[in-house]
XYZ file of C-alpha atoms in Angstrom:
148
model
C 65.822 124.221 120.192
C 67.982 127.233 119.528
C 66.954 130.230 117.063
C 69.482 131.930 114.667
C 69.534 135.483 114.585
C 69.736 137.931 111.800
C 72.336 140.286 110.883
C 69.245 142.716 110.012
C 65.636 143.115 110.736
C 63.954 141.648 113.496
C 65.289 139.043 116.146
C 63.831 136.418 118.474
C 64.547 137.457 122.179
C 62.475 135.554 124.217
C 58.622 134.320 125.042
C 56.537 136.029 127.584
C 55.603 133.154 129.317
C 59.538 132.427 130.060
C 59.416 129.079 128.087
C 62.866 128.094 126.597
C 61.757 128.470 122.815
C 59.139 129.776 120.659
C 56.824 127.326 118.376
C 58.492 127.195 115.011
C 56.699 125.965 111.958
C 56.945 125.363 107.949
C 54.644 127.544 105.851
C 54.431 127.699 102.378
C 55.389 131.265 100.677
C 53.737 133.316 98.487
C 55.096 134.053 94.931
C 56.502 137.681 95.348
C 58.654 139.314 97.871
C 61.733 138.659 99.773
C 61.229 136.089 102.222
C 64.798 136.224 103.766
C 65.072 135.849 107.576
C 64.421 138.681 109.957
C 61.249 139.702 108.374
C 57.857 139.644 110.104
C 55.215 138.057 108.332
C 51.279 137.349 107.964
C 49.322 134.360 106.905
C 47.078 135.245 103.750
C 45.240 132.123 102.374
C 47.161 129.596 104.117
C 50.659 130.982 102.709
C 53.494 133.297 104.240
C 53.583 136.863 102.786
C 55.530 139.834 104.053
C 53.939 141.520 107.117
C 52.720 145.326 105.927
C 51.097 147.368 108.489
C 47.302 146.971 109.328
C 47.700 143.140 108.138
C 44.999 141.334 109.968
C 46.591 137.985 110.291
C 50.024 138.691 111.403
C 51.941 135.689 111.939
C 55.571 136.131 113.282
C 58.977 136.122 112.432
C 60.900 134.305 109.319
C 63.642 132.499 110.307
C 65.607 130.217 108.205
C 64.225 130.375 104.593
C 64.549 127.320 102.342
C 64.825 129.867 98.927
C 66.119 132.757 98.322
C 64.573 135.863 96.356
C 66.882 135.072 93.550
C 64.900 131.837 93.332
C 61.298 133.250 93.809
C 60.699 132.960 89.926
C 61.310 129.189 89.939
C 58.722 128.684 93.024
C 56.397 125.525 93.373
C 53.837 124.890 95.582
C 55.894 123.169 98.246
C 58.347 126.394 98.604
C 58.391 126.942 102.336
C 60.195 128.794 104.862
C 60.417 128.486 108.774
C 58.198 130.964 111.220
C 58.035 131.609 114.647
C 54.274 131.863 115.088
C 53.931 131.835 118.655
C 51.953 134.665 119.858
C 53.824 134.612 123.101
C 57.185 135.627 121.061
C 58.781 138.903 121.648
C 61.483 140.162 119.075
C 64.158 143.056 119.239
C 64.763 145.451 116.404
C 67.193 148.053 115.686
C 65.303 151.193 116.134
C 66.939 154.902 116.690
C 64.201 155.855 119.095
C 63.819 155.714 122.461
C 60.744 153.850 123.579
C 58.544 153.145 126.718
C 57.017 150.030 127.605
C 53.292 149.699 126.359
C 53.831 152.240 123.409
C 52.295 150.831 120.411
C 54.466 150.914 116.596
C 53.593 149.741 113.064
C 55.336 147.513 111.144
C 57.952 149.311 108.690
C 58.516 148.945 104.762
C 59.471 145.300 103.825
C 58.478 143.757 107.344
C 61.814 144.163 108.656
C 61.359 147.642 110.896
C 59.285 149.488 113.125
C 57.432 152.958 112.169
C 55.279 155.274 114.218
C 52.215 154.117 115.086
C 48.798 154.693 113.206
C 47.627 150.902 112.841
C 48.691 149.390 116.105
C 50.474 146.313 114.654
C 52.993 146.125 117.611
C 53.367 146.829 121.454
C 56.527 147.675 123.224
C 57.464 145.192 126.063
C 60.155 146.995 127.668
C 61.680 150.672 127.587
C 64.889 151.468 125.733
C 67.028 154.028 124.982
C 67.742 155.180 121.160
C 70.807 153.090 121.467
C 69.496 149.928 122.326
C 67.068 147.433 120.377
C 63.417 147.713 121.060
C 61.541 144.596 122.046
C 58.258 144.425 120.572
C 55.308 141.788 120.146
C 52.521 141.383 117.950
C 49.347 142.911 119.018
C 47.209 139.932 120.438
C 44.269 141.547 118.062
C 46.449 141.638 115.223
C 48.144 137.930 115.485
C 47.008 135.205 113.118
C 46.146 132.792 116.148
C 44.762 135.057 118.683
C 42.762 137.716 116.895
C 38.779 138.135 117.351
């Protein structure tokens, strides 16, 4: 299964285990916010919400929404988005800073970027220069399916 790339925000890069494709699943969305592709999300009472730093149940990357921001006023209980919810997934994101493997970062405003670490949401999985995309994964203790 191929995974579409997004113009802005996060993109799927690979799985740490080397498997070809991450697990992707449809989730219902909460009734507020921009649920467009390239945004990290969390699982809140069984629904996808835009990820924010220090969320305790980070889920993964929204891929191809079945609805757009302008349609959110007309949401029904069946509105959903496709999410990479695989704890093994690595994402890449434009970040104008050089990073070292093992460094921790926070999720930036709107779930589509990284920020200086204070809550340890993400971990850098490989070193990058300021001109390369930064490769991160959700910290296992923060992921909805691996948190203690």
